[in-house]
XYZ file of C-alpha atoms in Angstrom:
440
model
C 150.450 -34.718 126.157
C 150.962 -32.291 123.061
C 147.508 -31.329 122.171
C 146.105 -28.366 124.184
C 143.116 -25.788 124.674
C 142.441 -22.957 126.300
C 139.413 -20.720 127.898
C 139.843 -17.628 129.389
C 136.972 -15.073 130.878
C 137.045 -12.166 131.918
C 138.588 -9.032 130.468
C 140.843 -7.703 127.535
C 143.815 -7.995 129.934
C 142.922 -11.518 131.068
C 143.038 -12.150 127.155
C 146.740 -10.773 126.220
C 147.659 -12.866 129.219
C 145.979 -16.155 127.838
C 147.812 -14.874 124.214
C 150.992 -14.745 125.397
C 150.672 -18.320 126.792
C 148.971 -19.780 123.816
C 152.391 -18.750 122.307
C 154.814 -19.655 124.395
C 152.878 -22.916 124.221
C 152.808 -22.884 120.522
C 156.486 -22.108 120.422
C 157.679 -25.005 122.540
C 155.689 -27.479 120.113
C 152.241 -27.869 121.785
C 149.090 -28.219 119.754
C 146.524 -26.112 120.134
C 142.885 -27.485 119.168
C 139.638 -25.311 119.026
C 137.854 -28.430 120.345
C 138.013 -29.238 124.003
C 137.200 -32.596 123.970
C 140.486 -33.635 121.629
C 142.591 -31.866 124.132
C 145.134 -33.752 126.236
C 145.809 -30.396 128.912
C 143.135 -27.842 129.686
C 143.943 -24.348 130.588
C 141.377 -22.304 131.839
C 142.329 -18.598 132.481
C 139.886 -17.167 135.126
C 138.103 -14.065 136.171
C 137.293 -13.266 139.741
C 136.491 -9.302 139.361
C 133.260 -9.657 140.714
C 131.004 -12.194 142.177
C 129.269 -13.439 138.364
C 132.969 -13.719 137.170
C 134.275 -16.165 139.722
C 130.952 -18.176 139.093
C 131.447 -18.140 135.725
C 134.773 -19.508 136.531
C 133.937 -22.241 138.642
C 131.733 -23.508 136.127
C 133.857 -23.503 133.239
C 136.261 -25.167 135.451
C 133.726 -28.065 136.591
C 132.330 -28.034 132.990
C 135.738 -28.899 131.264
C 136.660 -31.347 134.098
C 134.205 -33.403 132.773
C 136.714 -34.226 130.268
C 138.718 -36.025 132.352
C 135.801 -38.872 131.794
C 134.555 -38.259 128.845
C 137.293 -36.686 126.790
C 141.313 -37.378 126.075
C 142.071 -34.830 129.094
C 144.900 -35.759 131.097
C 145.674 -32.431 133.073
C 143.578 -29.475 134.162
C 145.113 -26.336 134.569
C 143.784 -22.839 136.389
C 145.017 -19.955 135.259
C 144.460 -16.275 136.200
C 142.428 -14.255 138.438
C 140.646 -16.396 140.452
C 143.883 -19.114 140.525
C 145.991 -15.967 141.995
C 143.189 -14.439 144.319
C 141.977 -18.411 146.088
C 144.524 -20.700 145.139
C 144.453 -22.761 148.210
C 140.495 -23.308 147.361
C 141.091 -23.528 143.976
C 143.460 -26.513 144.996
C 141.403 -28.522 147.695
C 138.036 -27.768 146.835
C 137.998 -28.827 143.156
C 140.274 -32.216 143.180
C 140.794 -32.465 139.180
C 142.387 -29.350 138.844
C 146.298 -30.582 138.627
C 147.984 -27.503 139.190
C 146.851 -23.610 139.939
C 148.871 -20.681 138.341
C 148.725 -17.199 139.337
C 149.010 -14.007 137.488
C 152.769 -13.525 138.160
C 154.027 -16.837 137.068
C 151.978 -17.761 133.915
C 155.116 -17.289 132.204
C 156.395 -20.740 133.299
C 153.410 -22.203 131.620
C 155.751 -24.276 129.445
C 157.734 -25.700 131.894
C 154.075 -26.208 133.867
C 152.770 -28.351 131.414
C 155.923 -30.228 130.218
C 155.779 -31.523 133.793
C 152.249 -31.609 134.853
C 152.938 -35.281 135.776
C 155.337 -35.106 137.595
C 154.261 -32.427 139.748
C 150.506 -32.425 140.038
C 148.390 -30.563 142.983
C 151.302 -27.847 143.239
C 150.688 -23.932 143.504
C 152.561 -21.539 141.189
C 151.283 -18.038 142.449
C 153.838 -15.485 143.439
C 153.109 -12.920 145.198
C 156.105 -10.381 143.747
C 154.362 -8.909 140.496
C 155.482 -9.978 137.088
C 155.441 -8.041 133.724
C 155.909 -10.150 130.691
C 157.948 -9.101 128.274
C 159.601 -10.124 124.892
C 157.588 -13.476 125.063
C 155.359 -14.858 121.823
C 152.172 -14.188 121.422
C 149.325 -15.948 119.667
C 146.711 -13.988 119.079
C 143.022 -14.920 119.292
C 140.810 -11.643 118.216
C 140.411 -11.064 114.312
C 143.567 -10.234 112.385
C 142.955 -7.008 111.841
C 142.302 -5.965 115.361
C 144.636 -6.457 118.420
C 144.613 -5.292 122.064
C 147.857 -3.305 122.593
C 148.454 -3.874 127.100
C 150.680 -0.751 128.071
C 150.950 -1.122 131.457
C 149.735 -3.925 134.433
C 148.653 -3.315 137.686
C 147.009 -0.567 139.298
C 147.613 2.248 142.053
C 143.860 3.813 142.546
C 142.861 1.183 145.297
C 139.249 2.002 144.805
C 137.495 0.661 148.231
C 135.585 -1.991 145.809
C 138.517 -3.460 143.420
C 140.210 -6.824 144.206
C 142.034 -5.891 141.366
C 145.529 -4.136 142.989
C 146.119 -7.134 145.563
C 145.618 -9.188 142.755
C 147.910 -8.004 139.820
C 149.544 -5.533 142.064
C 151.063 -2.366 142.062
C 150.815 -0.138 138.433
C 153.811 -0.983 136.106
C 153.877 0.408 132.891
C 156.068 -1.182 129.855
C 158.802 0.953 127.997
C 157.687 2.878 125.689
C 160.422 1.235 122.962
C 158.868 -2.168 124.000
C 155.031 -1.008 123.490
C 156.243 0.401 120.278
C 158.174 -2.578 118.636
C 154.951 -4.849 119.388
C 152.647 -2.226 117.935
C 155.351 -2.286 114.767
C 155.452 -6.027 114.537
C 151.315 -6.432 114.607
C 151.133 -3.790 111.774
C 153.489 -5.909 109.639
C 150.987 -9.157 110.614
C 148.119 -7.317 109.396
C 146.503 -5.365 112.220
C 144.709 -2.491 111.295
C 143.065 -1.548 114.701
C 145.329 -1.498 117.794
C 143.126 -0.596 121.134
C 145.136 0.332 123.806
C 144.401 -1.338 127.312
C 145.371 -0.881 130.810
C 143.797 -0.783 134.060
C 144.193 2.797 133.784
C 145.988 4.168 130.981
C 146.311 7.358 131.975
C 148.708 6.873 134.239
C 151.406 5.086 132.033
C 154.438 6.061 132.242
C 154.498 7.919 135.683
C 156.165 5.240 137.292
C 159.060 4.609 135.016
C 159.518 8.390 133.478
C 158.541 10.296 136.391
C 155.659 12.308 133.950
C 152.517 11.109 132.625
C 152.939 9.963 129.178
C 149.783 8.446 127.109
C 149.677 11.563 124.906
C 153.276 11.150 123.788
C 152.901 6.967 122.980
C 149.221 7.826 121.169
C 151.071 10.375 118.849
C 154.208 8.141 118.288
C 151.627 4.952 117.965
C 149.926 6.631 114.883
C 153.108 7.308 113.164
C 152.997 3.711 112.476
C 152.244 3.371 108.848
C 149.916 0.474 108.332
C 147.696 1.475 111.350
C 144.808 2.980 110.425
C 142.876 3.011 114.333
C 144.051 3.804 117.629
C 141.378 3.214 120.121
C 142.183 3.989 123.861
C 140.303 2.328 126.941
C 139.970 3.266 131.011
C 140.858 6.847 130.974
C 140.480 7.885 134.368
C 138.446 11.246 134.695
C 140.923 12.664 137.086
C 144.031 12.022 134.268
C 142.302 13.559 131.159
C 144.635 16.248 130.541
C 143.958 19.301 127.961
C 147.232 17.712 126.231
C 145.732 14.610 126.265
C 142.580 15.894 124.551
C 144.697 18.252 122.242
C 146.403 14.570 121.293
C 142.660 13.296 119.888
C 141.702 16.499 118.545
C 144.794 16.316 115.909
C 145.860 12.322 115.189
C 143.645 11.221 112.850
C 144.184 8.105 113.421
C 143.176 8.274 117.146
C 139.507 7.591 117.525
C 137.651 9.869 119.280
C 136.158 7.290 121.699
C 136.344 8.038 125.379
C 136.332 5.361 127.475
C 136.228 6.931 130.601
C 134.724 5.207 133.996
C 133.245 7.317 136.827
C 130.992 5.245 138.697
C 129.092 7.485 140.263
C 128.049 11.105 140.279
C 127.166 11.735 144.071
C 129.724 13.425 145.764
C 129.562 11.101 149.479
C 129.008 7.777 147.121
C 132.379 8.765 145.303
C 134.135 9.407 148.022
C 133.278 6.032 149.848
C 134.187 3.946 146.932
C 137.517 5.840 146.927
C 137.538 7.682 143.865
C 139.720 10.826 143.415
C 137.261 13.121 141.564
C 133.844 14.923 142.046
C 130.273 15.593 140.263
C 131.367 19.340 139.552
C 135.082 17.735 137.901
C 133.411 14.645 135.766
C 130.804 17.275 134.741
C 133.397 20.218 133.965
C 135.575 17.436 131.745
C 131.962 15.953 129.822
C 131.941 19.676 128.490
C 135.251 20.339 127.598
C 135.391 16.826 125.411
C 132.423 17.660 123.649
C 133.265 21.228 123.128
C 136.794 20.282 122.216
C 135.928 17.307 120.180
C 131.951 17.534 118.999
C 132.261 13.918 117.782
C 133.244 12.637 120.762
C 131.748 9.239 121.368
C 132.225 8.952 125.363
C 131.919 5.663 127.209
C 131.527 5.335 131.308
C 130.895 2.080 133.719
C 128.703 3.062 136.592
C 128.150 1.219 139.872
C 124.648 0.877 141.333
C 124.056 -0.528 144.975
C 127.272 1.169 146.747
C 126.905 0.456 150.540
C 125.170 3.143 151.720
C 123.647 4.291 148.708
C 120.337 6.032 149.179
C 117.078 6.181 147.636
C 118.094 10.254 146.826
C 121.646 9.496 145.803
C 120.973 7.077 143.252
C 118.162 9.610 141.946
C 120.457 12.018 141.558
C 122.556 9.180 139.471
C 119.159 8.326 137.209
C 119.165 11.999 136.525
C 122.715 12.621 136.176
C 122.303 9.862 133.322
C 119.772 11.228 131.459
C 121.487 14.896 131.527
C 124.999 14.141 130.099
C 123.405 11.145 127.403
C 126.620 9.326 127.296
C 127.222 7.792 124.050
C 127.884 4.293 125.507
C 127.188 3.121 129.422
C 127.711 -0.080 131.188
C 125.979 -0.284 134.732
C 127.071 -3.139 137.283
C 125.319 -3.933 140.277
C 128.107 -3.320 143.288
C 129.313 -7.346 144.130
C 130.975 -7.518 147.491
C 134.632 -9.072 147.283
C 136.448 -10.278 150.569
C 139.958 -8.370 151.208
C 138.438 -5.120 150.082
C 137.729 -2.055 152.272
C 134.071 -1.884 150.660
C 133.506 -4.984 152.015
C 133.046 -4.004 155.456
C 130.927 -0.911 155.353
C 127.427 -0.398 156.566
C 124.544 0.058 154.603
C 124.827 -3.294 152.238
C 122.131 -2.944 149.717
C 120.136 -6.224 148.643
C 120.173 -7.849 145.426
C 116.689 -7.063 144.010
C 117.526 -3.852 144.676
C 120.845 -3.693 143.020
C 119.117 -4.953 140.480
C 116.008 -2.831 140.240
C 118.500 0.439 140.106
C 120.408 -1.465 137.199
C 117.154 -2.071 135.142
C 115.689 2.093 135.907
C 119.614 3.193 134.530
C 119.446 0.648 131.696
C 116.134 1.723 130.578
C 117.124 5.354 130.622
C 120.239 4.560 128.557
C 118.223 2.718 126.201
C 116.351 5.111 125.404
C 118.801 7.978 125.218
C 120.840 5.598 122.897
C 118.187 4.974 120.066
C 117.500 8.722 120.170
C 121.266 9.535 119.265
C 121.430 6.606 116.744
C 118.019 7.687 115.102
C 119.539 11.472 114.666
C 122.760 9.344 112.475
C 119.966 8.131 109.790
C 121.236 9.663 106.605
C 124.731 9.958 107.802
C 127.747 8.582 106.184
C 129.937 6.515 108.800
C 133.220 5.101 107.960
C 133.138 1.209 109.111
C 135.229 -1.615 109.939
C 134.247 -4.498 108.234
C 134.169 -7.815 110.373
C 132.533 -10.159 108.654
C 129.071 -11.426 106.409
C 125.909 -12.979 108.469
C 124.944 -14.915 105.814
C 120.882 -15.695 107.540
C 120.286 -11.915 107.376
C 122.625 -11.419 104.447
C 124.150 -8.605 105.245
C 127.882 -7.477 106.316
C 128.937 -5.733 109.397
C 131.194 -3.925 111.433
C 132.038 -1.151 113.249
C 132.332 2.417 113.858
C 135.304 4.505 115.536
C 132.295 4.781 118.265
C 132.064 1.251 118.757
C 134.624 -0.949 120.365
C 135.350 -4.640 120.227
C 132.843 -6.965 121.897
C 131.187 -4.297 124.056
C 129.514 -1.923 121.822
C 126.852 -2.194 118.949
C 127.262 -2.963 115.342
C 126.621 -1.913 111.871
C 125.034 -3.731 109.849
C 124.936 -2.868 105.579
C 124.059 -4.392 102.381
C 127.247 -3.634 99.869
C 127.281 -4.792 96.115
C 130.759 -6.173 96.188
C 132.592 -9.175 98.007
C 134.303 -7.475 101.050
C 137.135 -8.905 103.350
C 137.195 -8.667 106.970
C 139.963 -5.378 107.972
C 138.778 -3.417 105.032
C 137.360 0.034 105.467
C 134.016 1.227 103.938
C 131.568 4.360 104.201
C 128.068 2.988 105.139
C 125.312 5.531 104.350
C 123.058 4.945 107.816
C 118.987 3.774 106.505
C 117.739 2.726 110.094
C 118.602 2.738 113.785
C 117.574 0.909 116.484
C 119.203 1.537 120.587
C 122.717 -0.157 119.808
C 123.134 -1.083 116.170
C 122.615 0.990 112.688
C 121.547 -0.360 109.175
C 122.195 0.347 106.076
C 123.944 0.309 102.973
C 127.683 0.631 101.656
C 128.038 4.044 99.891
């Protein structure tokens, strides 16, 4: 069984763990095939964050067991999340799945596979946390951009998050370690390196003894053939003045703020656990956009807490359309077993949830085509991705705009460009998420 393929869902840090076994995989000889169908072993590395996520899951999983009929698949493998977080269930409830693989022992994928066989139905999910290190890694985003993982595991236990019982306590890498990868991607081509963690503010306080993002940002844009560092999940409570003095002088730092709060009501914070308050998230909007005016800042809310009122999430709509965040995602709160959330009173329903999601969303809309009409006639320095040849037309991306989650733009140049390449785009039109125009 040498030819192979692999799905995985979920988030950034899901992917650089589906990477790194793609090449230990492609190290030890395996195949891997874009096409499930020709594959001989499916891997599918799962999500279980919230409630959509482990149903997206289960479906991929049913979907590519299919292939067990109709296709050349001769073992079906779960990965991840959801194999770590119900891999009893996993096991029993969905009969051609082979073997179930956690997120501390995906580094015996090799030995997993060259064995399947032999030792089908078995569980590989310790519980003592793992941080992989010096292992390939086949990379699956665009050459030129790569996520950079700096630490695993998380310490915040916010009353909602299945995350720290799933990938355990924090652990951040060495800073030597982070930096050789960074070094060795740069040589391969990558020109953008964003910087993931579940919360990267707190690197290095477990190994140093001191919080030290600001120190690994500066030494990260030292590296020559860099030309972006982008940084995500900056916890409001961790953005130091010497972090911000960090963005305000590396060039190559983007000034993109990725920084989730949640909520602004004091009681609704403090229920979900969080370790900050409306006067402290609104005292740090202000000092980012006074000490960096081009600040594009970035926040996750959570509508539907239990207990959530009809006042406090008012005071949330209006909190939103006060501080006009550049960028804003807005879930709808999904109750996971084995959290503390999960047993409070005051569960909201669904149409609800999802009626305060659509009045947020709206507001955001709007506040978002109003700051991207005010950048028509601007000159924005993009990251060419690639050429939609129906609309004819290249686009990319701004240091405001992340991969996969935030808007595009979109520009008519009068020259063949490559994918990784820089341009200025001079902005023509604007619509809530993406810009138009031309290459200068």
């Amino acid at each position: 069984m040498n030819k192979l393929a692999l799905v995985s869902l979920g988030c950034s840090k899901n992917l650089v763990d589906a990477e790194q076994m793609l090449g230990m995989l492609t190290e030890a000889g395996f195949e891997i095939v874009e096409n499930e169908e020709d594959a001989q072993v499916l891997i599918v590395n799962t999500c279980t964050f919230i409630e959509s996520a482990k149903n997206e899951s289960i479906e991929c999983i049913l979907e590519l067991a299919q292939y067990k009929k109709s296709g050349k698949c001769r073992a079906l493998i779960v990965t991840g999340c959801m194999a770590q977080r119900y891999k009893e269930q996993v096991l029993t409830e969905i009969p051609e799945v082979d073997a179930v693989v956690g997120t501390n022992e995906y580094n015996k994928i090799v030995e997993i596979v060259k064995n399947i066989a032999e030792l089908k139905n078995r569980l590989y999910c310790s519980e003592e946390p793992l941080l992989c290190e010096n292992v390939p890694r086949l990379r699956t985003t665009a050459p030129y951009t790569a996520f950079l993982r700096i630490a695993e595991g998380c310490d915040n236990r916010c009353t909602y998050c299945v995350i720290p019982s799933i990938r355990g306590r924090y652990r951040s890498r060495r800073m030597e370690d982070i930096l050789l990868e960074a070094q060795t991607m740069a040589e391969e081509g990558v020109r953008e390196l964003v910087v993931i963690a579940q919360d990267t503010t707190r690197y290095g306080e477990d190994i140093y003894g001191e919080y030290r993002l600001a120190e690994l940002l500066r030494q990260l844009c030292r590296i020559e053939k860099i030309a972006w560092v982008r940084v995500h999940y900056c916890y409001p409570e961790l953005v130091t003045d010497a972090l911000l003095d960090v963005f305000a002088e590396e060039e190559k730092l983007c000034n993109y703020l990725d920084i989730p709060i949640q909520h602004c009501n004091d009681a609704v914070l403090k229920r979900m656990g969080r370790r900050t308050n409306k006067k402290e998230i609104c005292a740090l909007i202000q000092k980012i956009r006074t000490k960096l005016p081009d600040a594009a800042i970035r926040t996750s809310l959570i509508v539907g807490f239990p207990g959530e009122t009809e006042e406090q999430f008012a005071e949330l709509l209006d909190f939103v359309k006060e501080m006009r965040f550049d960028r804003l995602g807005v879930f709808t709160y999904s109750r996971e077993e084995d959290t503390p959330a999960y047993q409070l009173d005051g569960q909201i329903e669904e149409e609800e949830k999802e009626r305060r999601q659509e009045m947020i969303m709206l507001a955001q809309s709007e506040i978002s085509e109003e700051l991207n009409q005010a950048k028509i006639g601007s000159v924005q320095r993009v990251l060419v991705e690639d050429r939609d040849e129906i609309i004819k037309s290249y686009y990319g991306r701004t240091y405001a705009d992340s991969l996969d989650i935030d808007g595009k733009v979109f520009f008519k140049a009068s020259r063949k460009l490559k994918g990784g390449t820089f341009v200025d785009v001079t902005i023509e039109q604007a619509l809530e998420y993406d810009l138009f125009g031309r290459e200068s």
